[in-house]
mmCIF file of C-alpha atoms in Angstrom:
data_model
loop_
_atom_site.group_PDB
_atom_site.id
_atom_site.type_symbol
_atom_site.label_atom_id
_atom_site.label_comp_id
_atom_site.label_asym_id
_atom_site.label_seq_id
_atom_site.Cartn_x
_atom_site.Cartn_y
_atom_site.Cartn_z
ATOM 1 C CA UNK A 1 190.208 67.030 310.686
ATOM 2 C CA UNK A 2 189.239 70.425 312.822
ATOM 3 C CA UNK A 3 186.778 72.692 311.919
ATOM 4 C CA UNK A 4 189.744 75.680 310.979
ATOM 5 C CA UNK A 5 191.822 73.247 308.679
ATOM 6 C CA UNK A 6 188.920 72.237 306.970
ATOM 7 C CA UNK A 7 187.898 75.602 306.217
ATOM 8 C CA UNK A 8 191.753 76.891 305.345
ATOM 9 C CA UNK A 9 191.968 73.736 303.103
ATOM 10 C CA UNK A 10 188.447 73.987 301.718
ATOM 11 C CA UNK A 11 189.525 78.133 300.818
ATOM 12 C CA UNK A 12 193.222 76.807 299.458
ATOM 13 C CA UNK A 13 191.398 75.186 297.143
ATOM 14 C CA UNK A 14 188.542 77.676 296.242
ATOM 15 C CA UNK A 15 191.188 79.995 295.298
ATOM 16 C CA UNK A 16 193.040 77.686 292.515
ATOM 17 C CA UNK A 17 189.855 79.140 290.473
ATOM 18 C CA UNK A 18 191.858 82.262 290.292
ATOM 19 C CA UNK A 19 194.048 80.557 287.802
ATOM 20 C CA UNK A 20 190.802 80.505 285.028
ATOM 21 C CA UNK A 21 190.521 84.427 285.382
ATOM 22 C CA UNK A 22 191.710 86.185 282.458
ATOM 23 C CA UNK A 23 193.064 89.555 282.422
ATOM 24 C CA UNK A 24 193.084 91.719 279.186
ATOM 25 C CA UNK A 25 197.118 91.845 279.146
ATOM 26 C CA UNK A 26 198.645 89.414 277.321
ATOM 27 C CA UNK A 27 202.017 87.739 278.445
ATOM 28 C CA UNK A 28 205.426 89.063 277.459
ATOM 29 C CA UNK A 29 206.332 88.503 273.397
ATOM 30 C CA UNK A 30 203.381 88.316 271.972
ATOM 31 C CA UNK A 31 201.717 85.673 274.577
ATOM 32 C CA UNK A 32 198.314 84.163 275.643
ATOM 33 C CA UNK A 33 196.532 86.351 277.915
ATOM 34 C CA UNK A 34 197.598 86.094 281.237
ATOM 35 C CA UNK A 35 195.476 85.061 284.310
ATOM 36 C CA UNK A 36 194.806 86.565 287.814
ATOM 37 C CA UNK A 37 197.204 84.143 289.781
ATOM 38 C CA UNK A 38 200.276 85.066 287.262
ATOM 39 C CA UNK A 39 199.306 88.387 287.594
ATOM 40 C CA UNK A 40 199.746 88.442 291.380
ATOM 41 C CA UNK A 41 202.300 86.060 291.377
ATOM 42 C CA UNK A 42 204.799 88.487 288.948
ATOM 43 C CA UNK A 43 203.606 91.715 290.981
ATOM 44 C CA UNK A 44 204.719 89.489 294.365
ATOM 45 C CA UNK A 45 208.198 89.125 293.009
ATOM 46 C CA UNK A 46 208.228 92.658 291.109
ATOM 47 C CA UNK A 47 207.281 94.295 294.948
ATOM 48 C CA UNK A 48 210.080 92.512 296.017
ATOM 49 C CA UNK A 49 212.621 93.182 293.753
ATOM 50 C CA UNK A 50 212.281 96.765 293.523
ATOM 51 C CA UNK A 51 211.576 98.087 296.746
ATOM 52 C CA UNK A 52 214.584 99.663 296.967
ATOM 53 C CA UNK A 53 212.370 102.433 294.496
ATOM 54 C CA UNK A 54 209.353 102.816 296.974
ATOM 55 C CA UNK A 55 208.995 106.385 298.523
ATOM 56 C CA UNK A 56 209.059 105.288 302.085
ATOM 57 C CA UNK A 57 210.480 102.238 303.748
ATOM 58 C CA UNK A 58 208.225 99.202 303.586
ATOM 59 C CA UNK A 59 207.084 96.269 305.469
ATOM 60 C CA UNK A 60 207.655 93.968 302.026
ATOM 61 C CA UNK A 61 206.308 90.965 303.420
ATOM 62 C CA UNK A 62 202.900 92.615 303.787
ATOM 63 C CA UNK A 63 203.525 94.269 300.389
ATOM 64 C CA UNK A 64 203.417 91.091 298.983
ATOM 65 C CA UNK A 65 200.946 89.407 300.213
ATOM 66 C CA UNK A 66 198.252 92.771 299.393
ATOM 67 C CA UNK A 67 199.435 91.754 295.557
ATOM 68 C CA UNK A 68 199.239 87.767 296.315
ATOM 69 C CA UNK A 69 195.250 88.559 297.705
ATOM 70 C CA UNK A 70 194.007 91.634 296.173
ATOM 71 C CA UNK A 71 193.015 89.877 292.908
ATOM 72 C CA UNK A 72 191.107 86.357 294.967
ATOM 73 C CA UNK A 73 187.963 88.395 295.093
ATOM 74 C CA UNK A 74 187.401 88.498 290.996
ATOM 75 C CA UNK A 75 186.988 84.976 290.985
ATOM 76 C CA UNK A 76 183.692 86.149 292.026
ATOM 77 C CA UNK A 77 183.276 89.442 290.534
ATOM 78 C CA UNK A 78 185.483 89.064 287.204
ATOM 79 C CA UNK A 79 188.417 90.755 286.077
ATOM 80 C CA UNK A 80 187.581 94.435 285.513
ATOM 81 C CA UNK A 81 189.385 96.202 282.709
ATOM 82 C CA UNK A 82 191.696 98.931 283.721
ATOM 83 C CA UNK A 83 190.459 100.870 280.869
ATOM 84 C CA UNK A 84 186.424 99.773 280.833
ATOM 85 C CA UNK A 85 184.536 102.715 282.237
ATOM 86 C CA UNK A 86 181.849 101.114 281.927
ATOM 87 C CA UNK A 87 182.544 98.097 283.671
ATOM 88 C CA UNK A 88 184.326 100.440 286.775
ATOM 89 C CA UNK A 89 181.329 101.826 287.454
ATOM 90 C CA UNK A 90 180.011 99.172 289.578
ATOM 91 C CA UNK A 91 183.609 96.971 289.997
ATOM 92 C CA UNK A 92 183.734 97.973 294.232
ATOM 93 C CA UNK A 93 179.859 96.990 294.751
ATOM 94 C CA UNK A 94 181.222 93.663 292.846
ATOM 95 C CA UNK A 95 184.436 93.597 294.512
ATOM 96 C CA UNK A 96 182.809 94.084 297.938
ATOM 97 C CA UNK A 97 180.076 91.297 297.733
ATOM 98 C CA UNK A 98 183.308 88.861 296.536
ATOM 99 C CA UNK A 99 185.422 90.231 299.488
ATOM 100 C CA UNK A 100 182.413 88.757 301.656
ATOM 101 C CA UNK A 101 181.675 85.527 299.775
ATOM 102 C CA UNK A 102 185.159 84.268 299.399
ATOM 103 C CA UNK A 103 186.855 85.066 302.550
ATOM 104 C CA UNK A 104 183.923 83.894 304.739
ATOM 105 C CA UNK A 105 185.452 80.449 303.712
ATOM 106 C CA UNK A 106 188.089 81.100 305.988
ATOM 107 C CA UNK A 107 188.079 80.925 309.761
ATOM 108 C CA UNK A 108 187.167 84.342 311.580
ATOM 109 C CA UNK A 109 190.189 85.465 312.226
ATOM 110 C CA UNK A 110 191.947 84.989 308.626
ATOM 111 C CA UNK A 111 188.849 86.088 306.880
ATOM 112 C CA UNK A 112 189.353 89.911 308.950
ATOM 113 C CA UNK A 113 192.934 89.722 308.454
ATOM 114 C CA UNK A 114 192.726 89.604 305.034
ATOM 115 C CA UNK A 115 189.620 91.399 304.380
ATOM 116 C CA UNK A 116 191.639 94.384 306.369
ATOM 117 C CA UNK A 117 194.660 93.723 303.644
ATOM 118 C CA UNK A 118 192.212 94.112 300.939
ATOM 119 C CA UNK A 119 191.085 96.823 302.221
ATOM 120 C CA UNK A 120 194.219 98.363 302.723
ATOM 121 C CA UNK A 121 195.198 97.587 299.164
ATOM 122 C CA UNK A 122 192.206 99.717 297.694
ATOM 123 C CA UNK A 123 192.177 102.813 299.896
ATOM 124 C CA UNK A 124 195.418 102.958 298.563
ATOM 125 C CA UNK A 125 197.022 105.341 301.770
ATOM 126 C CA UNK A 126 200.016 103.089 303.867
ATOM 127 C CA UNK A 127 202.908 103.057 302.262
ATOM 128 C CA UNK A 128 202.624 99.463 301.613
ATOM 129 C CA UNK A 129 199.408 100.074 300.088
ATOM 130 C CA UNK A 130 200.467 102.474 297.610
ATOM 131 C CA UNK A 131 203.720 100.094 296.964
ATOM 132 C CA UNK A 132 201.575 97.161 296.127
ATOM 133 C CA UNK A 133 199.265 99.429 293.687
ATOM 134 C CA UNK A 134 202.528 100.575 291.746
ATOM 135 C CA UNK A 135 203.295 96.965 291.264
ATOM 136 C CA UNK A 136 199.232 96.638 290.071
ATOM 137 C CA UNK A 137 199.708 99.083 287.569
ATOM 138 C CA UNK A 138 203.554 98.675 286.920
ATOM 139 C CA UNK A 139 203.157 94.854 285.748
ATOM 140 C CA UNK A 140 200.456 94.974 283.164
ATOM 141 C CA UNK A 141 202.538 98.276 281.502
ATOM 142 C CA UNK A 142 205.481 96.319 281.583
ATOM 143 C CA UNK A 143 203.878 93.553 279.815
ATOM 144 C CA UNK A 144 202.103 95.836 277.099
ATOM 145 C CA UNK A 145 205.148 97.618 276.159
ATOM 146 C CA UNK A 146 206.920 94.140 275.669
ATOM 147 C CA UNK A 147 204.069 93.532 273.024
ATOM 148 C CA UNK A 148 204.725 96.617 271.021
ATOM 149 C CA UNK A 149 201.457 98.595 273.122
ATOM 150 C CA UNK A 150 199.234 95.696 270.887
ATOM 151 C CA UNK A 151 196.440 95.296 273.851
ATOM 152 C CA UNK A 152 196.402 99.183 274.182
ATOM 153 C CA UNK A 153 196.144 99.207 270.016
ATOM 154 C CA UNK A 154 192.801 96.933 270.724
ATOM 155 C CA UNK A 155 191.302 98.728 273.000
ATOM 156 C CA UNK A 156 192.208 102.146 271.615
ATOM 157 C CA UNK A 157 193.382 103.515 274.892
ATOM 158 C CA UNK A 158 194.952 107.107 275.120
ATOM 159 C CA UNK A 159 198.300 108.064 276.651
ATOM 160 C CA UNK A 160 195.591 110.030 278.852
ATOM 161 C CA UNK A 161 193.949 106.988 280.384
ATOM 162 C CA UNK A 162 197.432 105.399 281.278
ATOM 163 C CA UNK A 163 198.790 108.647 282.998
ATOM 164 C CA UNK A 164 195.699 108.907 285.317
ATOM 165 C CA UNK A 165 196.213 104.989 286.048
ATOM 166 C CA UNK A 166 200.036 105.534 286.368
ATOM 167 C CA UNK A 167 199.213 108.300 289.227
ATOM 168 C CA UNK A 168 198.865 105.705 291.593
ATOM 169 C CA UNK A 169 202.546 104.377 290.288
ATOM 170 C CA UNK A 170 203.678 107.651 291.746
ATOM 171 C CA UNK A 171 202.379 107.869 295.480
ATOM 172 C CA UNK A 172 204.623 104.661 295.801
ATOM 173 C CA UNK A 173 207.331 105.090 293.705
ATOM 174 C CA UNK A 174 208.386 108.084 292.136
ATOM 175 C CA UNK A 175 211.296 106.763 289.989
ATOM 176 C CA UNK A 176 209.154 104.050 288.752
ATOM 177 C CA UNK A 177 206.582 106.575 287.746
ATOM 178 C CA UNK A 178 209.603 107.620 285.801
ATOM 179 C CA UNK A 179 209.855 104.559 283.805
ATOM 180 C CA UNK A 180 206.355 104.274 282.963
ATOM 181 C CA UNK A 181 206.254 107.758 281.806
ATOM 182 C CA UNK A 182 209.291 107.054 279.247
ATOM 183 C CA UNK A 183 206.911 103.737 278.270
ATOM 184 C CA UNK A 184 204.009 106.150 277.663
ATOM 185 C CA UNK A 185 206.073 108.337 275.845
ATOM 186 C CA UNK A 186 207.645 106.104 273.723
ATOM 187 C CA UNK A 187 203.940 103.948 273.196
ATOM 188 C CA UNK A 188 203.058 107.786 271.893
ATOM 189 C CA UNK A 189 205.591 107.944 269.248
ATOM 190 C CA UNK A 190 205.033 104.408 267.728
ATOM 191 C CA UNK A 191 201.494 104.703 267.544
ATOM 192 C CA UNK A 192 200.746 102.091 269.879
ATOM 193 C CA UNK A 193 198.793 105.005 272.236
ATOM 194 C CA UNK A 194 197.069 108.322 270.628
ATOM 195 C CA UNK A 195 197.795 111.062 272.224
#
């Protein structure tokens, strides 16, 4: 086997580990948590679904695969909490020495490709950068309004907190911003958010 298979292979496998990275939101009805590779996975198909609702016209291939990658680097650095302040403080040092360890695995060429995808993902300023980060914040909403707000109930988040996260929603889709403003709304009234 060549020296570039070996090291595509050898980084196909390394990022399987994504799979054993828990996020905070739990599935749909009341599921187990979800992990980082379902996360990215649903966002993937989400993107392309609805990108009839982005502001600008997008290249949704490259959408897809910023919210198939952007997530590999926490199998080094752990899954940050939206809502941790704490933990957010130091999440890009984190995310930047994972960035480095796990793409090195790849050859040269792959490893700058999707470093630059990465990269593009958390500046946040193409259009199919801010797409892919309305997916990022869409999905996990999504799924805590299907459990009644319960993982905002446990972490006592405010409407406040989700609103500033949803403002990304809005530089790449302002009628999805829409919906998760009727969410937040509604997560107000039932008590699952304080106001």
């Amino acid at each position: 086997m060549d020296e570039r298979l070996r090291r595509q292979l050898d980084f196909a496998l390394e990022i399987d580990k994504e799979k054993n990275i828990l996020r905070q939101t739990h599935l749909s009805g009341q599921g187990r948590r979800e992990n980082d590779a379902e996360h990215a996975w649903h966002m993937a198909v989400m993107a392309y679904l609805l990108r009839e609702y982005a502001n600008e016209e997008v290249d949704i291939s490259r959408v897809m695969l910023m919210c198939l990658i952007h997530d590999i680097v926490e199998i080094y650095a752990g899954d940050t909490y939206a809502y941790d302040t704490e933990a957010l403080q130091n999440q890009k040092a984190r995310e930047d020495a994972a960035k480095e360890q796990i793409y090195s695995l790849l050859p040269q060429d792959q490893k700058e490709e999707l470093i630059a995808l990465f990269d593009e993902f958390e500046e946040c300023r193409t259009a199919e950068a801010k797409f892919a980060c309305a997916m990022d914040n869409l999905q996990p909403l999504l799924l805590n309004n299907s459990n009644d707000g319960g993982d905002w109930r446990a972490h006592q988040v405010s409407a406040e907190q989700v609103r500033r996260r949803q403002s990304r929603t809005r530089l790449g889709s302002e009628v999805l911003y829409q919906v998760t403003e009727n969410i937040i709304r509604e997560n107000i009234q039932k008590g699952s958010l304080t106001d």
